[in-house]
C-alpha positions as a printed Julia matrix, in Angstrom:
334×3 Matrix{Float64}:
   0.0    0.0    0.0
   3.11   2.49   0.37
   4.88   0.82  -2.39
   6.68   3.48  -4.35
   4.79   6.24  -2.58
   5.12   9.72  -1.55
   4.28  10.35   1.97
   4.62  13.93   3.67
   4.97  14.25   7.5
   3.95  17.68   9.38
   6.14  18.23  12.17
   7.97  15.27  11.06
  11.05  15.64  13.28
   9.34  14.9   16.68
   9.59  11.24  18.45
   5.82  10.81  16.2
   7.73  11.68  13.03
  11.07  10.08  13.58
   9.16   6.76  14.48
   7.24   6.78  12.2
   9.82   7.19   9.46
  11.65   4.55  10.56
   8.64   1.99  10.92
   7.86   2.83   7.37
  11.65   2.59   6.01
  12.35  -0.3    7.62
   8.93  -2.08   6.17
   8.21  -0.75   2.91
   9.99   0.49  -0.06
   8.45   3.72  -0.37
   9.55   6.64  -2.93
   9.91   9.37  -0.43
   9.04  10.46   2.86
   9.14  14.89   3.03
   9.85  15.91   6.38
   7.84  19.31   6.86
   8.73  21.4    9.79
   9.86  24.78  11.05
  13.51  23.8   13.42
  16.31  23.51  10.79
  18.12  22.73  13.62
  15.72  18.99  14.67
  15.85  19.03  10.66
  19.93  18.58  10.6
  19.67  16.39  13.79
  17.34  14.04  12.38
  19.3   13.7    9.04
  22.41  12.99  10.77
  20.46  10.29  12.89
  19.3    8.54   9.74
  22.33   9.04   8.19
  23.73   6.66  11.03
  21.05   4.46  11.58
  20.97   2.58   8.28
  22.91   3.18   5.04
  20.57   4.43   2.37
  18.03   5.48   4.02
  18.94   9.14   3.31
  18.6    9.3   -0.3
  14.84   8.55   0.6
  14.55  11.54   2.97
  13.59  14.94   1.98
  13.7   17.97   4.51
  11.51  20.58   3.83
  11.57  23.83   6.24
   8.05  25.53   6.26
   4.86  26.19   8.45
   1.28  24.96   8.18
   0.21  28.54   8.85
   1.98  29.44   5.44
  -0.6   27.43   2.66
   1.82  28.54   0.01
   4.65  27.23   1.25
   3.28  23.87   2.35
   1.43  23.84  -1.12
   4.95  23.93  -3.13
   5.92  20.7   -0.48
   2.9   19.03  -1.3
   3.09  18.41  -5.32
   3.65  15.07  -6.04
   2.83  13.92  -2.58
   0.34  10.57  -2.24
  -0.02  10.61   1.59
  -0.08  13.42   4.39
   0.27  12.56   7.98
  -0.78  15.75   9.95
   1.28  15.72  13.29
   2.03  19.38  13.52
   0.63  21.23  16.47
   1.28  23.3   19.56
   0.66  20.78  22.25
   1.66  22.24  25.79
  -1.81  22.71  27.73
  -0.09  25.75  29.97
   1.83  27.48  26.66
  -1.71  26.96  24.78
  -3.78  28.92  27.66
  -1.44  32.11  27.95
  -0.8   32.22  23.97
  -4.06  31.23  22.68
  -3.68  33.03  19.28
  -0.81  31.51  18.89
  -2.08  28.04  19.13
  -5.4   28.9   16.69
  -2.85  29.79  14.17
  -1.36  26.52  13.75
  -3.82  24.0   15.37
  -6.96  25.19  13.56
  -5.15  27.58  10.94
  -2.95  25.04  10.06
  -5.44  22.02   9.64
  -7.46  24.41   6.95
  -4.33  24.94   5.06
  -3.55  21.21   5.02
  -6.68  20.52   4.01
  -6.78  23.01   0.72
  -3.23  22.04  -0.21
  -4.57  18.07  -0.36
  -7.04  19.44  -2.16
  -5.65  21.2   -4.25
  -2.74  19.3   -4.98
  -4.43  16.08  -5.72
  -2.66  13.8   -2.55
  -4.82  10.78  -2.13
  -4.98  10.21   1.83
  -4.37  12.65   4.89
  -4.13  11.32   8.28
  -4.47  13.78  11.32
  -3.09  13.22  14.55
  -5.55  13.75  17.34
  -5.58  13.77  20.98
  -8.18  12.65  23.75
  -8.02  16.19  24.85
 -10.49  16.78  22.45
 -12.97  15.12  23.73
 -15.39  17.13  25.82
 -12.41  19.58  25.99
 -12.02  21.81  29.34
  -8.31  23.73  27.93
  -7.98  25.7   24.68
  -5.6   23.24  23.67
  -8.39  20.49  23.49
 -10.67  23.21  22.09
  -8.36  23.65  19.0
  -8.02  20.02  17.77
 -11.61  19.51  18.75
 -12.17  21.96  15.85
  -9.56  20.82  14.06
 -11.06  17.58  14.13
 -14.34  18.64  12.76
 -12.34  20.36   9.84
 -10.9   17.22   8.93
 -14.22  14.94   8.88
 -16.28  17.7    7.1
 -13.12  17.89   4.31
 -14.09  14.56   2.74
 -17.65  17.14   1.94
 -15.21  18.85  -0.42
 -13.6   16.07  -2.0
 -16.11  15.85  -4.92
 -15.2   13.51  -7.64
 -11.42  13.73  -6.48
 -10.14  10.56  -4.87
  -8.83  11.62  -1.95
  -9.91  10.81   2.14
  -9.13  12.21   5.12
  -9.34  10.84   8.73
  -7.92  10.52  12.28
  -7.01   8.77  14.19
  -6.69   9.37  18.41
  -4.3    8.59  21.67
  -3.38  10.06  24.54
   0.07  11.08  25.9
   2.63   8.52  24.2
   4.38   6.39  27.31
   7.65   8.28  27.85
   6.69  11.81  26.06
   7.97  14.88  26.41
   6.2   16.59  29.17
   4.22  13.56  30.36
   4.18  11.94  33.95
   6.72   9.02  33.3
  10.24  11.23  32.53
   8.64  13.93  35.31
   8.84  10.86  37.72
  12.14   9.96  36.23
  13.81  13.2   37.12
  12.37  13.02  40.42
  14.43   9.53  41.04
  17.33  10.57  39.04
  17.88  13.63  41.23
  17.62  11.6   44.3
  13.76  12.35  45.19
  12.27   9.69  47.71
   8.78  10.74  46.98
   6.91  11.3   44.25
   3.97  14.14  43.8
   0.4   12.72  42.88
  -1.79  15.52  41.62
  -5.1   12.94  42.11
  -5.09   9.8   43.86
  -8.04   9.0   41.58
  -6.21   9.71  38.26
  -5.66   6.9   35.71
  -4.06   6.84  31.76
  -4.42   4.76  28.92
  -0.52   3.08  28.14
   0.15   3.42  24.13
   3.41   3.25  22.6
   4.84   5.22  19.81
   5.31   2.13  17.56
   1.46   1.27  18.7
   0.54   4.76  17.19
   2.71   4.34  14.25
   0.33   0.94  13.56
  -2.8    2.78  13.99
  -1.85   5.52  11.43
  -0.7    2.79   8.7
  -3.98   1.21   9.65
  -5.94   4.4    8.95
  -3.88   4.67   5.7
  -4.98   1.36   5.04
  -8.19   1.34   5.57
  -9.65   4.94   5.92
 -12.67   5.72   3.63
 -13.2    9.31   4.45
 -14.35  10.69   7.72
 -13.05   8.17  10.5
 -11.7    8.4   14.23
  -9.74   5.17  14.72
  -8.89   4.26  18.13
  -6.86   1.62  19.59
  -7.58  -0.89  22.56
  -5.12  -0.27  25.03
  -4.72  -1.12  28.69
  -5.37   1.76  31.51
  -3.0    2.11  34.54
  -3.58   4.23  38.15
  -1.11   6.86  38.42
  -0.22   5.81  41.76
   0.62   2.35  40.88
   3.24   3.75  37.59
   4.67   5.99  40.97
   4.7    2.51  42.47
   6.57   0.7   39.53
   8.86   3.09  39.34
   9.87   4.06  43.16
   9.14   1.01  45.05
   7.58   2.23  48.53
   7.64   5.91  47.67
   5.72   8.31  49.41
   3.29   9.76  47.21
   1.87  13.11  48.67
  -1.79  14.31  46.65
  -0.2   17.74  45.74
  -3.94  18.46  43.39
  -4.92  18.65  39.96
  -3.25  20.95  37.97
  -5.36  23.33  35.27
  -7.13  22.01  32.33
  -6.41  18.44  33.31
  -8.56  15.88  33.65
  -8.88  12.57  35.87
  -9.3   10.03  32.84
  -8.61   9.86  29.1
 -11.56   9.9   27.18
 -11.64   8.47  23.99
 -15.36   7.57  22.9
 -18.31   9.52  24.4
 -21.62   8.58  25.04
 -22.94  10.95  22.34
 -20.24   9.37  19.92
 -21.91   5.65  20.8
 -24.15   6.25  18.32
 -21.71   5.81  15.43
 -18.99   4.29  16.98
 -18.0    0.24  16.04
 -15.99  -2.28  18.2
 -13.33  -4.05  16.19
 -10.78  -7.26  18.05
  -8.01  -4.44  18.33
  -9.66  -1.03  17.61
 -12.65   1.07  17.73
 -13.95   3.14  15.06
 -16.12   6.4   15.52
 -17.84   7.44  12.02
 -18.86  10.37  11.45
 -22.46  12.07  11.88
 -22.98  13.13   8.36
 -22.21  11.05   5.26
 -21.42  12.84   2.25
 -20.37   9.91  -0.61
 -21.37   6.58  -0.68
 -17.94   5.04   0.16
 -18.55   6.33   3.96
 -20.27   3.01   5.07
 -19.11   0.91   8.03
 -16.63  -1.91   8.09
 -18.98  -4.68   8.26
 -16.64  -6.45  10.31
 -17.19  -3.76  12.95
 -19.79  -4.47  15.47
 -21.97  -1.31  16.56
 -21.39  -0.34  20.02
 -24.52   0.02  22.22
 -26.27   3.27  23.1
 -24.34   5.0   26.19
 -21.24   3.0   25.49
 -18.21   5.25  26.12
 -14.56   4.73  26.08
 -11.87   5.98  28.65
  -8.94   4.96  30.86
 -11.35   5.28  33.92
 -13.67   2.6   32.87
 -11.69   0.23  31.09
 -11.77  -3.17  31.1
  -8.03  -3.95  30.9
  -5.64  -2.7   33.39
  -1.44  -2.83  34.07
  -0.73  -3.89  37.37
   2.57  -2.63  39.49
   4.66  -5.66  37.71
   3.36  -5.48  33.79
   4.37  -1.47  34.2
   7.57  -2.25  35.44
   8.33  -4.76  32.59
   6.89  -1.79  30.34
   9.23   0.9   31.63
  12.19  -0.92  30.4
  11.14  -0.56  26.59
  11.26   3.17  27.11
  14.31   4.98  26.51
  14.51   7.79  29.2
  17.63   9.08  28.67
């Protein structure tokens, strides 16, 4: 399916983007893969990486330097391009709230401009990157790609006769992110910290991998008609028992929940039920409105009942103390 393709990634050097390159490299022989970002700096980092990790691999690699707030610019990278996957955004809840403009311009912005350069430039798929903060959002950051969301389901109303799709798929914080709990708690123990802050005794996460994203953005590719959320089935974990896997016997003083977050991950609402399918390894939320007559449900899907919903708070599969400890070790921290 990416045989001899053309695939451009937005904010391609970040850990999404650099995984992802090298999950597709290393399993298909693809034409090109257009890194689109705005750090020349990550862009001459991540070249020399590749440049190291495997022979070759460069003379597949393009580096563009652009914005998605600049629809020229990211039009000129997008000629000849089969594939988009949209991971650009400002993502920092805290930086979001006291530069909200900021964040408009490229998370909402930027999704309309990479929506008229697929257009317009005839690429046949576009996957967005989503985040469970945009469900039922309660920070500006959620608010954004809650809207950006909605731009990307209602684009497929603008395809026309063109054959192009676009859909999204949606996680939480990758295990091991920048930002997240697990390298916050690693600091903490690095420095010499015997206890480490809870800000909810209550709070739980879903546990996703970046390779486990990758896979659910190749399956999107795959099998995306126009207009879907995919989201994986992935175990949940309590915060206090990661604290516990990490710092055996740590103290673990409630210190309170910090602005615009939330207790649980939600990834399928109640109101979404009523479109949403179960699959063995995924779920699949379809959208409201149907616009061709390709946007019919995977009949292997079964349809979720009214009220079902979806979040690391009522999950049915959980990590206990040992399986995150065993996790942890896959997760370079460094």
């Amino acid at each position: 399916m990416l045989t001899n393709k053309t695939i451009l990634i937005t904010g391609g050097t970040g850990s999404f983007g650099k995984c992802f390159t090298k999950y597709v490299l290393d399993h298909y022989d693809v034409k090109k893969i257009i890194i689109y970002s705005r750090d020349e700096f990550k862009q001459w980092m991540m070249e020399n990486e590749f440049r190291s990790y495997q022979k070759g691999y460069e003379s597949k690699l393009r580096f563009f330097i652009g914005d998605v707030r600049d629809l020229e610019r990211f039009k000129r990278a997008c000629y000849g391009v089969d594939y988009i996957i949209h991971a650009a955004a400002l993502k920092q809840v805290p930086a979001c709230e006291y530069n909200p403009n900021e964040a408009i311009k490229t998370n909402i912005n930027g999704a309309m401009n990479v929506i008229e350069a697929a257009l317009d430039c005839n690429v046949k798929k576009v996957v967005a990157l989503s985040t469970d903060k945009a469900v039922n959002p309660v920070n500006l950051y959620g608010g954004t790609k809650l809207v950006s969301d909605k731009l990307f389901i209602a684009a497929n109303a603008y395809a026309g006769s063109k054959d192009v799709n676009f859909s999204i798929v949606r996680y939480g914080n990758v295990a091991g992110s920048r930002g997240s709990v697990i390298p916050f708690f690693h600091n903490i123990i690095k420095n010499g910290g015997d206890e480490l802050p809870i800000t909810d005794y209550r709070m739980t996460r879903f546990w996703i991998s970046l390779t486990q994203g990758v896979e659910l953005v190749i399956k999107a590719l795959e099998e995306a008609k126009g207009g879907e959320t995919f989201i994986s089935k992935i175990p949940s974990f309590k915060i206090t028992d990661l604290a516990q896997a990490m710092l055996p016997g740590c103290k673990m003083p409630e210190v309170g929940i910090r602005e615009g977050e939330k207790l649980h991950e939600i990834m399928v609402t109640v109101e979404d039920s009523m479109t949403t399918y179960e699959f063995d390894k995924h779920f699949i939320v379809y959208p409201q409105m149907v616009w061709n007559d390709r946007q019919q449900p995977d009949e292997r899907g079964k349809k979720v009942e009214y009220g079902f919903s979806y979040s690391s708070g009522n999950n049915t599969e959980w990590l206990s103390v040992e399986e995150i400890r065993d996790l942890l070790k896959t997760i370079d921290l460094e």
